Structure formats: structure tokens, C-alpha cells
Amino acid sequence: MENIPVAGPWITEKEIAYVTDAVTNAWYSNANMYHQRFEKAFAEYIGVQYAMALPSCTSAIHLSLLALGIGPGDEVIVPDCTWIASAAPISYVNATPVFADIDPKSWCISAKSFEECITPRTKAVIPVDLYGNMPDMDALREIAAKHNIAIIEDAAEAIGSTYKGKKAGSFGVTGVYSFHGSKTLTTGEGGILLTDRKDLYDRISFLRDHGRAPGNATLFYNSEVAYKYKMSSMQAALGLAQLERIDELIAKKRETFKWYYERLGNIDGITMNSEASDVFNSYWMVTIILDPKFGIKKEALQEKLGLQNIATRPFFHPLSSLPAYQNLPQAGHAHERNEVSYALSPYGVNLPSALNLTESQVDFVCQSVKQIIQG
Ligand SMILES: *Cc1c(COP(=O)(O)O)cnc(C)c1O
């Protein structure tokens, strides 16, 4: 039986040509040529002033928190259901993560829960554009502005998504993307940080290069102990080639969702990714949530699909439920507070959404899902 992967990229001759050119020519005085092209093109695509290519999205969140001066005693609100990379950097700076509930439709942070989590210590919120969907950005921005809270938008999963016509990654003081191999646009490993604020961009340029100002990089004169967070030119070349094909990549994601929706969208008891009227969802991961009436939890569904060589992922476990966060004072309380996270997560599974998926593979996956839920 063939293996059906859950995620993976779409690489063409263009990517191979760009990476080959980078490894051949991006040295000496041309060492940064692909970074410059990639960062400029990415900033233009999203519609922001500044973009900085980085080794990961995790490092982009870390730098965002550092540049905002967030540290011990501060609280940062993050949705309970997301990849741990959204939250881990809060601990890197010795601040405290506070887990807010998700919205039952968009599966992104609930504006109401965000507001309820605010305390005098809250310095930032990290909304996540989960699986390509968008949270209620107008409500989040209004609440954040009222309480003077910085927004760091984690758009890692949402390249191409829009909210009221504005691109994911452009809603915060910083926006961050991941180019991990599972993401829609990949550089193997990698990420990017976006901002319109020159002061933050300058501070981040300094922090990511061992505390050297860009102008004095040749002086080896470090004024603070900082970090080394850089992308290689081969990765930047790969990212540029992928970005030049971005419409094609997003169209494939949308088509994949449509194939699934045609087969599973009308089945009673299956909920799929939503798309509100003011949102364009780039559907990074096609996801189903089963009604508890079937009595099938995500692990059981994953195991049964696995027997057919169908790879899946669990809907993110609430972070507040993970061993990693059991020593946080409020982790225990999040269970009662975050009803939606705890109700949906046990029954959610990401179905194969790799960019090389065929319609007949989707057909096979959907037939398998239907057989499993019909017992
Ligand atoms: C993939 C992902 C990240 C982390 O990206 P890295 O590049 O692996 O650091 C962060 N947040 C979300 C929501 C992600 O899906």
C-alpha cells in the first residue's frame, strides 16, 4: 500500500535553479543577494515595510518579545491550541504564558477569552492564524489597543490568507512566518519577521547578530550579549523561488480542501475548517473534528488511518494540558476556562494535506474516514 504523507512541499526546477545559483554565486560581495531579494519580495507580498529572514519562526517570536522588552513578571496571552513554538519563546524571556480559549468556528484565539485573560501584567498577545484561518482581528486589535497590549501575529500556517483583504502577518507590531518543510512555502527550515516599525527592525537587526549594530558589523564591537539568528543564502534562494510560485502553491491548497469538502463536507457529525465571509483561508491543513457521538477520539482515528498508511496529525493538544506546562500556576485553571479547546481538541485530526497529494489519494482517505465512522 502506498504511503500518503500528511505534509510536504512542492519543489520545481525553478527552486533547484535558484538554490544552485546561490550555492555557486552567493559568496564574497554577493553573499547577501538572495536575502535582499527574498526579504524585499516578501515584505511587498505581505504589504509591510520591513522583513528579516531568520532560521525559524520560533526565533522570530523570540526576537519580537526581546525587542518589545518583555521579560520576568510580564504575561503574554497565547491561544491554548497551537504548536508549542507559539508559546515557548515566552519562557525563553522568563515571562509567563497565559492560555486563552479558541473560537469554536475559526479555531483561532477567541477575542472574548483574550479579554478575560488580561491582567495589569499583560504585555503582549500572540494570536495564531490556525491551519490557515484568521481570528477576529478587528476585535483583537480593539481590545489590545484599549489595554496597550502589543500584538505579535503568528502567521506561520497562513501564507496567502487574508482578513478583510489584508494579508496574514500584517496585523501586529510584528508578524512572523515559518518556512519549515511542512509549511505551504518552505526553505527547509526557516522563518521571517515582519514589521512596519523602524525602531523594532533596528533593534531586532542588532539582537539577531550578537549585539552588533548593522553598520559596525566589521568592528567586532559587541555592546550587548545577544543572539545569532540568521538564514543561509541557499535557504533565501529557495524561499524566493517558492514565493514567486506562491499563487500556484495556495491554489493547490485550496483545491485540496475542495476535494475533501466535496466528499466529507456534508456528512453529519464532521466539522471541517471554516471560512468566514471576510476571510480568505489558505487551508494549510485540512482538518476534521468528529462529533463525540461517534465515540472516536483523535488517537483512535489516527491509528486506524495509519493502518491504511495514511499519515495524520492530531489537532493541537491544549498547551495547558501538556507536561511541559504543568508547573505554571494557571495551567490548572485553563482546563475549566478553556471549554472550547478541551471540547474540540480530543476529536480533531489533520488529514493529509501535502502539496503532492492527488485527488484519488484524497478519495481513498475520505472513504477510509467514512468506513471508520460508520463502524
Ligand atoms: C510551524 C509553526 C511554528 C514554528 O515554526 P518553526 O519555523 O519551526 O520555528 C510556529 N507557530 C506555528 C503556529 C506553527 O505552525
mmCIF file of C-alpha atoms and ligand atoms in Angstrom:
data_model
loop_
_atom_site.group_PDB
_atom_site.id
_atom_site.type_symbol
_atom_site.label_atom_id
_atom_site.label_comp_id
_atom_site.label_asym_id
_atom_site.label_seq_id
_atom_site.Cartn_x
_atom_site.Cartn_y
_atom_site.Cartn_z
ATOM 1 C CA MET A 1 0.000 0.000 0.000
ATOM 2 C CA GLU A 2 1.340 3.454 -0.827
ATOM 3 C CA ASN A 3 2.166 5.903 1.955
ATOM 4 C CA ILE A 4 0.123 9.091 1.973
ATOM 5 C CA PRO A 5 2.118 11.825 3.742
ATOM 6 C CA VAL A 6 0.452 14.444 5.922
ATOM 7 C CA ALA A 7 2.524 17.423 4.756
ATOM 8 C CA GLY A 8 5.302 18.258 2.351
ATOM 9 C CA PRO A 9 6.483 20.766 -0.242
ATOM 10 C CA TRP A 10 6.180 21.273 -3.994
ATOM 11 C CA ILE A 11 9.640 21.774 -5.445
ATOM 12 C CA THR A 12 10.204 22.502 -9.153
ATOM 13 C CA GLU A 13 13.158 23.208 -11.466
ATOM 14 C CA LYS A 14 12.862 26.884 -10.501
ATOM 15 C CA GLU A 15 13.744 26.179 -6.850
ATOM 16 C CA ILE A 16 16.615 23.901 -7.894
ATOM 17 C CA ALA A 17 17.954 26.588 -10.260
ATOM 18 C CA TYR A 18 17.804 29.336 -7.610
ATOM 19 C CA VAL A 19 19.475 27.215 -4.929
ATOM 20 C CA THR A 20 22.134 26.128 -7.406
ATOM 21 C CA ASP A 21 22.787 29.758 -8.277
ATOM 22 C CA ALA A 22 23.028 30.655 -4.582
ATOM 23 C CA VAL A 23 25.496 27.919 -3.772
ATOM 24 C CA THR A 24 27.517 28.870 -6.855
ATOM 25 C CA ASN A 25 27.438 32.658 -6.681
ATOM 26 C CA ALA A 26 26.125 33.971 -3.344
ATOM 27 C CA TRP A 27 29.542 34.449 -1.762
ATOM 28 C CA TYR A 28 32.031 37.321 -1.378
ATOM 29 C CA SER A 29 30.363 40.629 -2.248
ATOM 30 C CA ASN A 30 27.210 38.757 -3.353
ATOM 31 C CA ALA A 31 26.788 36.879 -0.077
ATOM 32 C CA ASN A 32 23.517 38.611 0.761
ATOM 33 C CA MET A 33 21.966 38.922 -2.685
ATOM 34 C CA TYR A 34 19.289 36.302 -2.102
ATOM 35 C CA HIS A 35 18.440 37.554 1.376
ATOM 36 C CA GLN A 36 17.886 41.020 -0.026
ATOM 37 C CA ARG A 37 15.677 39.805 -2.872
ATOM 38 C CA PHE A 38 13.704 37.428 -0.666
ATOM 39 C CA GLU A 39 13.125 39.928 2.138
ATOM 40 C CA LYS A 40 12.084 42.702 -0.264
ATOM 41 C CA ALA A 41 9.723 40.451 -2.225
ATOM 42 C CA PHE A 42 8.224 39.020 0.977
ATOM 43 C CA ALA A 43 7.635 42.432 2.558
ATOM 44 C CA GLU A 44 5.945 43.584 -0.669
ATOM 45 C CA TYR A 45 3.796 40.471 -0.843
ATOM 46 C CA ILE A 46 2.516 40.900 2.719
ATOM 47 C CA GLY A 47 2.308 44.687 2.474
ATOM 48 C CA VAL A 48 4.689 45.723 5.276
ATOM 49 C CA GLN A 49 7.812 47.887 5.379
ATOM 50 C CA TYR A 50 10.458 45.540 6.789
ATOM 51 C CA ALA A 51 11.157 41.810 6.595
ATOM 52 C CA MET A 52 14.020 39.889 8.192
ATOM 53 C CA ALA A 53 14.809 36.316 7.146
ATOM 54 C CA LEU A 54 15.602 34.104 10.155
ATOM 55 C CA PRO A 55 16.450 30.466 10.904
ATOM 56 C CA SER A 56 12.924 29.741 12.189
ATOM 57 C CA CYS A 57 9.596 31.175 13.206
ATOM 58 C CA THR A 58 10.464 30.321 16.810
ATOM 59 C CA SER A 59 13.435 32.717 16.613
ATOM 60 C CA ALA A 60 11.183 35.377 15.073
ATOM 61 C CA ILE A 61 8.825 35.182 18.079
ATOM 62 C CA HIS A 62 11.778 35.185 20.473
ATOM 63 C CA LEU A 63 13.225 38.320 18.834
ATOM 64 C CA SER A 64 9.806 40.001 18.827
ATOM 65 C CA LEU A 65 9.467 39.511 22.594
ATOM 66 C CA LEU A 66 13.047 40.663 23.241
ATOM 67 C CA ALA A 67 12.652 43.763 21.090
ATOM 68 C CA LEU A 68 9.434 44.663 22.914
ATOM 69 C CA GLY A 69 11.348 44.430 26.196
ATOM 70 C CA ILE A 70 9.170 41.619 27.578
ATOM 71 C CA GLY A 71 10.719 39.733 30.487
ATOM 72 C CA PRO A 72 10.313 38.420 34.034
ATOM 73 C CA GLY A 73 6.988 39.342 35.676
ATOM 74 C CA ASP A 74 5.277 40.014 32.337
ATOM 75 C CA GLU A 75 2.425 37.930 30.969
ATOM 76 C CA VAL A 76 1.833 37.064 27.325
ATOM 77 C CA ILE A 77 -1.502 35.674 26.146
ATOM 78 C CA VAL A 78 -1.467 32.881 23.574
ATOM 79 C CA PRO A 79 -4.222 30.529 22.376
ATOM 80 C CA ASP A 80 -4.344 27.192 24.185
ATOM 81 C CA CYS A 81 -4.478 25.208 20.922
ATOM 82 C CA THR A 82 -1.407 25.901 18.799
ATOM 83 C CA TRP A 83 2.024 24.453 18.142
ATOM 84 C CA ILE A 84 4.238 24.937 21.203
ATOM 85 C CA ALA A 85 6.558 27.182 19.152
ATOM 86 C CA SER A 86 3.972 29.981 19.517
ATOM 87 C CA ALA A 87 4.409 29.887 23.299
ATOM 88 C CA ALA A 88 7.877 28.511 24.076
ATOM 89 C CA PRO A 89 9.708 31.825 23.418
ATOM 90 C CA ILE A 90 7.614 33.417 26.197
ATOM 91 C CA SER A 91 9.504 31.134 28.584
ATOM 92 C CA TYR A 92 12.840 31.905 26.862
ATOM 93 C CA VAL A 93 12.491 35.521 28.061
ATOM 94 C CA ASN A 94 11.284 34.361 31.502
ATOM 95 C CA ALA A 95 7.819 35.826 31.030
ATOM 96 C CA THR A 96 4.650 33.814 31.773
ATOM 97 C CA PRO A 97 2.355 32.368 29.082
ATOM 98 C CA VAL A 98 -1.385 32.680 29.723
ATOM 99 C CA PHE A 99 -3.541 30.356 27.651
ATOM 100 C CA ALA A 100 -6.745 31.763 26.181
ATOM 101 C CA ASP A 101 -9.554 29.707 24.697
ATOM 102 C CA ILE A 102 -10.194 29.291 20.979
ATOM 103 C CA ASP A 103 -13.235 30.227 18.945
ATOM 104 C CA PRO A 104 -15.471 27.246 18.071
ATOM 105 C CA LYS A 105 -15.691 28.235 14.376
ATOM 106 C CA SER A 106 -12.314 29.678 13.382
ATOM 107 C CA TRP A 107 -10.346 27.611 15.965
ATOM 108 C CA CYS A 108 -8.210 30.742 16.454
ATOM 109 C CA ILE A 109 -7.988 32.717 19.712
ATOM 110 C CA SER A 110 -11.362 33.900 20.996
ATOM 111 C CA ALA A 111 -11.496 37.685 21.447
ATOM 112 C CA LYS A 112 -13.723 37.280 24.499
ATOM 113 C CA SER A 113 -11.336 34.852 26.176
ATOM 114 C CA PHE A 114 -8.380 37.105 25.302
ATOM 115 C CA GLU A 115 -10.040 39.988 27.089
ATOM 116 C CA GLU A 116 -10.827 37.813 30.127
ATOM 117 C CA CYS A 117 -7.167 36.772 30.412
ATOM 118 C CA ILE A 118 -5.859 40.345 30.593
ATOM 119 C CA THR A 119 -4.234 41.462 33.860
ATOM 120 C CA PRO A 120 -2.122 44.521 34.684
ATOM 121 C CA ARG A 121 0.924 42.359 33.828
ATOM 122 C CA THR A 122 -0.197 41.548 30.262
ATOM 123 C CA LYS A 123 2.302 42.955 27.760
ATOM 124 C CA ALA A 124 1.549 41.080 24.553
ATOM 125 C CA VAL A 125 -0.806 38.683 22.805
ATOM 126 C CA ILE A 126 0.233 36.161 20.149
ATOM 127 C CA PRO A 127 -2.827 35.351 18.005
ATOM 128 C CA VAL A 128 -2.243 32.355 15.734
ATOM 129 C CA ASP A 129 -3.754 32.024 12.256
ATOM 130 C CA LEU A 130 -4.518 28.367 12.916
ATOM 131 C CA TYR A 131 -4.370 25.968 9.956
ATOM 132 C CA GLY A 132 -4.655 28.983 7.643
ATOM 133 C CA ASN A 133 -7.747 30.516 9.241
ATOM 134 C CA MET A 134 -7.907 34.033 10.701
ATOM 135 C CA PRO A 135 -9.141 35.169 14.128
ATOM 136 C CA ASP A 136 -11.496 38.134 14.570
ATOM 137 C CA MET A 137 -8.675 40.638 14.026
ATOM 138 C CA ASP A 138 -10.837 43.757 14.407
ATOM 139 C CA ALA A 139 -11.967 42.663 17.864
ATOM 140 C CA LEU A 140 -8.466 41.583 18.915
ATOM 141 C CA ARG A 141 -6.931 44.846 17.768
ATOM 142 C CA GLU A 142 -9.555 46.917 19.529
ATOM 143 C CA ILE A 143 -9.082 45.088 22.823
ATOM 144 C CA ALA A 144 -5.277 45.158 22.516
ATOM 145 C CA ALA A 145 -5.278 48.897 21.800
ATOM 146 C CA LYS A 146 -7.576 49.603 24.729
ATOM 147 C CA HIS A 147 -5.199 47.838 27.146
ATOM 148 C CA ASN A 148 -1.954 48.889 25.452
ATOM 149 C CA ILE A 149 -1.034 45.302 24.588
ATOM 150 C CA ALA A 150 1.321 44.515 21.689
ATOM 151 C CA ILE A 151 0.156 42.021 19.058
ATOM 152 C CA ILE A 152 2.691 39.524 17.691
ATOM 153 C CA GLU A 153 0.841 37.746 14.885
ATOM 154 C CA ASP A 154 1.882 34.125 14.423
ATOM 155 C CA ALA A 155 1.045 33.631 10.741
ATOM 156 C CA ALA A 156 3.259 30.525 10.437
ATOM 157 C CA GLU A 157 0.419 28.477 8.969
ATOM 158 C CA ALA A 158 -1.328 31.133 6.927
ATOM 159 C CA ILE A 159 0.666 32.366 3.969
ATOM 160 C CA GLY A 160 -1.814 33.755 1.449
ATOM 161 C CA SER A 161 -4.677 34.051 3.933
ATOM 162 C CA THR A 162 -6.428 37.404 4.277
ATOM 163 C CA TYR A 163 -8.826 39.110 6.678
ATOM 164 C CA LYS A 164 -10.904 41.907 5.111
ATOM 165 C CA GLY A 165 -8.471 41.902 2.213
ATOM 166 C CA LYS A 166 -5.360 42.375 4.352
ATOM 167 C CA LYS A 167 -2.698 39.683 4.390
ATOM 168 C CA ALA A 168 -1.956 37.419 7.365
ATOM 169 C CA GLY A 169 1.207 38.600 9.093
ATOM 170 C CA SER A 170 0.381 42.307 8.760
ATOM 171 C CA PHE A 171 -1.859 42.748 11.811
ATOM 172 C CA GLY A 172 0.619 43.033 14.667
ATOM 173 C CA VAL A 173 3.559 45.197 15.687
ATOM 174 C CA THR A 174 5.388 42.182 14.323
ATOM 175 C CA GLY A 175 4.181 39.283 12.224
ATOM 176 C CA VAL A 176 6.032 36.005 11.898
ATOM 177 C CA TYR A 177 6.110 33.128 9.409
ATOM 178 C CA SER A 178 7.647 29.660 9.402
ATOM 179 C CA PHE A 179 9.206 28.020 6.349
ATOM 180 C CA HIS A 180 9.556 24.592 7.957
ATOM 181 C CA GLY A 181 9.308 21.697 5.487
ATOM 182 C CA SER A 182 5.662 21.116 6.372
ATOM 183 C CA LYS A 183 4.571 24.690 5.624
ATOM 184 C CA THR A 184 2.990 25.928 2.383
ATOM 185 C CA LEU A 185 6.127 27.898 1.445
ATOM 186 C CA THR A 186 9.291 26.167 2.611
ATOM 187 C CA THR A 187 13.005 26.862 2.867
ATOM 188 C CA GLY A 188 13.633 23.507 4.604
ATOM 189 C CA GLU A 189 13.950 25.249 7.952
ATOM 190 C CA GLY A 190 13.461 28.984 8.219
ATOM 191 C CA GLY A 191 11.265 31.871 9.156
ATOM 192 C CA ILE A 192 10.727 35.581 8.682
ATOM 193 C CA LEU A 193 9.808 38.532 10.863
ATOM 194 C CA LEU A 194 7.737 41.415 9.517
ATOM 195 C CA THR A 195 7.179 44.870 10.930
ATOM 196 C CA ASP A 196 6.318 48.406 9.930
ATOM 197 C CA ARG A 197 8.282 49.850 12.834
ATOM 198 C CA LYS A 198 11.801 51.043 12.049
ATOM 199 C CA ASP A 199 12.771 51.091 15.743
ATOM 200 C CA LEU A 200 11.814 47.434 16.205
ATOM 201 C CA TYR A 201 13.503 46.450 12.958
ATOM 202 C CA ASP A 202 16.737 48.147 14.023
ATOM 203 C CA ARG A 203 16.629 46.597 17.487
ATOM 204 C CA ILE A 204 15.959 43.133 16.017
ATOM 205 C CA SER A 205 18.808 43.550 13.479
ATOM 206 C CA PHE A 206 21.099 44.208 16.443
ATOM 207 C CA LEU A 207 19.755 41.400 18.661
ATOM 208 C CA ARG A 208 19.969 38.735 15.973
ATOM 209 C CA ASP A 209 23.653 39.440 15.240
ATOM 210 C CA HIS A 210 25.362 39.073 18.616
ATOM 211 C CA GLY A 211 24.610 42.630 19.671
ATOM 212 C CA ARG A 212 26.333 44.412 16.793
ATOM 213 C CA ALA A 213 24.683 47.319 15.010
ATOM 214 C CA PRO A 214 24.450 46.575 11.245
ATOM 215 C CA GLY A 215 26.868 49.438 10.459
ATOM 216 C CA ASN A 216 29.610 48.290 12.819
ATOM 217 C CA ALA A 217 29.489 44.579 11.969
ATOM 218 C CA THR A 218 33.119 44.709 10.776
ATOM 219 C CA LEU A 219 34.320 46.183 14.064
ATOM 220 C CA PHE A 220 33.664 43.119 16.213
ATOM 221 C CA TYR A 221 32.462 45.517 18.847
ATOM 222 C CA ASN A 222 29.583 43.934 20.768
ATOM 223 C CA SER A 223 27.659 46.192 23.104
ATOM 224 C CA GLU A 224 25.295 43.502 24.486
ATOM 225 C CA VAL A 225 25.264 39.725 24.759
ATOM 226 C CA ALA A 226 22.631 38.764 22.218
ATOM 227 C CA TYR A 227 21.760 36.030 19.713
ATOM 228 C CA LYS A 228 22.824 34.549 16.391
ATOM 229 C CA TYR A 229 19.731 34.081 14.269
ATOM 230 C CA LYS A 230 20.424 34.067 10.543
ATOM 231 C CA MET A 231 19.157 32.275 7.453
ATOM 232 C CA SER A 232 21.617 30.957 4.835
ATOM 233 C CA SER A 233 21.618 32.269 1.271
ATOM 234 C CA MET A 234 20.677 28.810 -0.052
ATOM 235 C CA GLN A 235 17.530 28.934 2.070
ATOM 236 C CA ALA A 236 16.772 32.503 0.965
ATOM 237 C CA ALA A 237 17.117 31.425 -2.684
ATOM 238 C CA LEU A 238 14.710 28.539 -2.098
ATOM 239 C CA GLY A 239 12.286 30.913 -0.383
ATOM 240 C CA LEU A 240 12.429 33.397 -3.239
ATOM 241 C CA ALA A 241 11.675 30.709 -5.827
ATOM 242 C CA GLN A 242 8.749 29.453 -3.719
ATOM 243 C CA LEU A 243 7.435 32.979 -3.230
ATOM 244 C CA GLU A 244 7.479 33.545 -6.999
ATOM 245 C CA ARG A 245 5.186 30.495 -7.225
ATOM 246 C CA ILE A 246 3.026 31.406 -4.232
ATOM 247 C CA ASP A 247 -0.275 31.723 -6.127
ATOM 248 C CA GLU A 248 0.180 28.218 -7.501
ATOM 249 C CA LEU A 249 1.000 26.812 -4.047
ATOM 250 C CA ILE A 250 -2.054 28.424 -2.463
ATOM 251 C CA ALA A 251 -4.298 27.333 -5.342
ATOM 252 C CA LYS A 252 -3.189 23.737 -4.727
ATOM 253 C CA LYS A 253 -4.056 24.049 -1.029
ATOM 254 C CA ARG A 254 -7.483 25.460 -1.886
ATOM 255 C CA GLU A 255 -8.097 22.721 -4.452
ATOM 256 C CA THR A 256 -7.089 20.036 -1.923
ATOM 257 C CA PHE A 257 -9.572 21.430 0.591
ATOM 258 C CA LYS A 258 -12.267 21.435 -2.097
ATOM 259 C CA TRP A 259 -11.586 17.743 -2.907
ATOM 260 C CA TYR A 260 -12.052 16.876 0.755
ATOM 261 C CA TYR A 261 -15.042 19.155 1.209
ATOM 262 C CA GLU A 262 -16.881 17.579 -1.736
ATOM 263 C CA ARG A 263 -16.540 14.185 -0.043
ATOM 264 C CA LEU A 264 -16.828 14.966 3.691
ATOM 265 C CA GLY A 265 -18.408 18.417 3.906
ATOM 266 C CA ASN A 266 -21.990 17.202 4.078
ATOM 267 C CA ILE A 267 -21.524 14.310 6.461
ATOM 268 C CA ASP A 268 -23.461 14.766 9.663
ATOM 269 C CA GLY A 269 -21.061 14.871 12.610
ATOM 270 C CA ILE A 270 -17.973 16.002 10.700
ATOM 271 C CA THR A 271 -16.852 19.629 11.076
ATOM 272 C CA MET A 272 -14.200 20.974 8.717
ATOM 273 C CA ASN A 273 -12.129 24.184 8.522
ATOM 274 C CA SER A 274 -14.372 27.240 8.219
ATOM 275 C CA GLU A 275 -14.037 30.342 6.080
ATOM 276 C CA ALA A 276 -15.904 33.414 7.290
ATOM 277 C CA SER A 277 -17.196 35.798 4.618
ATOM 278 C CA ASP A 278 -14.439 38.367 5.300
ATOM 279 C CA VAL A 279 -11.656 35.732 5.359
ATOM 280 C CA PHE A 280 -9.691 34.029 2.595
ATOM 281 C CA ASN A 281 -8.434 30.759 4.113
ATOM 282 C CA SER A 282 -5.297 29.233 2.583
ATOM 283 C CA TYR A 283 -6.102 25.878 4.238
ATOM 284 C CA TRP A 284 -2.626 24.851 5.350
ATOM 285 C CA MET A 285 -4.018 21.655 6.928
ATOM 286 C CA VAL A 286 -7.372 20.141 6.063
ATOM 287 C CA THR A 287 -8.848 19.273 9.434
ATOM 288 C CA ILE A 288 -11.880 17.319 10.592
ATOM 289 C CA ILE A 289 -13.446 17.336 14.016
ATOM 290 C CA LEU A 290 -15.682 14.382 14.764
ATOM 291 C CA ASP A 291 -18.840 14.693 16.792
ATOM 292 C CA PRO A 292 -18.303 12.916 20.138
ATOM 293 C CA LYS A 293 -21.429 10.850 19.331
ATOM 294 C CA PHE A 294 -19.206 8.592 17.171
ATOM 295 C CA GLY A 295 -17.146 7.750 20.272
ATOM 296 C CA ILE A 296 -13.915 8.043 18.265
ATOM 297 C CA LYS A 297 -11.121 10.146 19.735
ATOM 298 C CA LYS A 298 -8.360 11.575 17.573
ATOM 299 C CA GLU A 299 -5.775 8.966 18.602
ATOM 300 C CA ALA A 300 -8.106 6.122 17.573
ATOM 301 C CA LEU A 301 -8.868 7.749 14.223
ATOM 302 C CA GLN A 302 -5.168 8.366 13.618
ATOM 303 C CA GLU A 303 -4.307 4.785 14.442
ATOM 304 C CA LYS A 304 -6.979 3.360 12.135
ATOM 305 C CA LEU A 305 -5.949 5.631 9.268
ATOM 306 C CA GLY A 306 -2.329 4.733 9.984
ATOM 307 C CA LEU A 307 -3.145 1.065 9.302
ATOM 308 C CA GLN A 308 -4.014 2.209 5.760
ATOM 309 C CA ASN A 309 -0.662 4.035 5.535
ATOM 310 C CA ILE A 310 -2.444 7.380 5.809
ATOM 311 C CA ALA A 311 -0.355 9.840 7.849
ATOM 312 C CA THR A 312 -2.254 12.356 10.003
ATOM 313 C CA ARG A 313 -1.614 14.752 12.861
ATOM 314 C CA PRO A 314 -3.648 15.335 15.997
ATOM 315 C CA PHE A 315 -5.419 18.662 16.404
ATOM 316 C CA PHE A 316 -3.093 20.568 18.738
ATOM 317 C CA HIS A 317 -3.469 19.421 22.326
ATOM 318 C CA PRO A 318 -4.309 22.321 24.660
ATOM 319 C CA LEU A 319 -0.878 23.582 25.717
ATOM 320 C CA SER A 320 -2.215 23.885 29.262
ATOM 321 C CA SER A 321 -2.723 20.098 29.265
ATOM 322 C CA LEU A 322 0.865 19.238 28.313
ATOM 323 C CA PRO A 323 3.513 18.057 30.793
ATOM 324 C CA ALA A 324 5.691 20.964 29.581
ATOM 325 C CA TYR A 325 3.366 23.470 31.256
ATOM 326 C CA GLN A 326 2.274 21.682 34.418
ATOM 327 C CA ASN A 327 4.459 23.880 36.618
ATOM 328 C CA LEU A 328 2.690 27.076 35.532
ATOM 329 C CA PRO A 329 0.427 28.466 38.246
ATOM 330 C CA GLN A 330 -2.570 28.997 35.959
ATOM 331 C CA ALA A 331 -2.211 25.837 33.842
ATOM 332 C CA GLY A 332 -4.681 24.005 36.066
ATOM 333 C CA HIS A 333 -7.263 26.743 35.798
ATOM 334 C CA ALA A 334 -7.075 26.814 31.995
ATOM 335 C CA HIS A 335 -8.838 23.455 31.850
ATOM 336 C CA GLU A 336 -12.043 24.926 33.270
ATOM 337 C CA ARG A 337 -11.639 28.247 31.486
ATOM 338 C CA ASN A 338 -10.915 26.911 28.003
ATOM 339 C CA GLU A 339 -14.006 24.830 27.368
ATOM 340 C CA VAL A 340 -13.828 25.003 23.578
ATOM 341 C CA SER A 341 -10.171 23.945 23.419
ATOM 342 C CA TYR A 342 -10.827 20.975 25.671
ATOM 343 C CA ALA A 343 -14.045 20.022 23.860
ATOM 344 C CA LEU A 344 -12.714 20.146 20.277
ATOM 345 C CA SER A 345 -9.100 19.060 20.549
ATOM 346 C CA PRO A 346 -9.763 15.416 21.550
ATOM 347 C CA TYR A 347 -11.785 14.858 18.373
ATOM 348 C CA GLY A 348 -9.734 16.744 15.751
ATOM 349 C CA VAL A 349 -7.362 15.316 13.166
ATOM 350 C CA ASN A 350 -5.360 16.963 10.366
ATOM 351 C CA LEU A 351 -5.789 14.898 7.187
ATOM 352 C CA PRO A 352 -3.089 14.534 4.522
ATOM 353 C CA SER A 353 -2.529 17.986 3.038
ATOM 354 C CA ALA A 354 0.860 17.643 1.348
ATOM 355 C CA LEU A 355 1.342 19.670 -1.816
ATOM 356 C CA ASN A 356 1.932 16.490 -3.870
ATOM 357 C CA LEU A 357 -1.434 14.968 -2.967
ATOM 358 C CA THR A 358 -3.674 13.690 -5.789
ATOM 359 C CA GLU A 359 -7.458 13.654 -5.956
ATOM 360 C CA SER A 360 -7.508 9.863 -5.984
ATOM 361 C CA GLN A 361 -5.486 9.815 -2.759
ATOM 362 C CA VAL A 362 -7.998 12.220 -1.207
ATOM 363 C CA ASP A 363 -10.729 9.899 -2.388
ATOM 364 C CA PHE A 364 -9.057 6.970 -0.637
ATOM 365 C CA VAL A 365 -8.574 8.956 2.595
ATOM 366 C CA CYS A 366 -12.222 10.052 2.610
ATOM 367 C CA GLN A 367 -13.501 6.533 2.003
ATOM 368 C CA SER A 368 -11.351 5.332 4.896
ATOM 369 C CA VAL A 369 -12.683 8.064 7.185
ATOM 370 C CA LYS A 370 -16.275 7.214 6.250
ATOM 371 C CA GLN A 371 -15.728 3.497 6.879
ATOM 372 C CA ILE A 372 -14.230 4.233 10.298
ATOM 373 C CA ILE A 373 -17.046 6.481 11.473
ATOM 374 C CA GLN A 374 -19.681 4.087 10.181
ATOM 375 C CA GLY A 375 -18.008 1.416 12.337
HETATM 376 C C1 LIG B 1 5.345 25.742 12.401
HETATM 377 C C2 LIG B 1 4.860 26.696 13.408
HETATM 378 C C3 LIG B 1 5.735 27.480 14.178
HETATM 379 C C4 LIG B 1 7.206 27.234 14.282
HETATM 380 O O1 LIG B 1 7.935 27.359 13.190
HETATM 381 P P1 LIG B 1 9.485 26.994 13.191
HETATM 382 O O2 LIG B 1 9.941 27.588 11.910
HETATM 383 O O3 LIG B 1 9.564 25.501 13.237
HETATM 384 O O4 LIG B 1 10.122 27.632 14.368
HETATM 385 C C5 LIG B 1 5.205 28.452 14.998
HETATM 386 N N1 LIG B 1 3.889 28.641 15.114
HETATM 387 C C6 LIG B 1 3.017 27.881 14.417
HETATM 388 C C7 LIG B 1 1.566 28.171 14.578
HETATM 389 C C8 LIG B 1 3.471 26.875 13.569
HETATM 390 O O5 LIG B 1 2.592 26.105 12.921
#
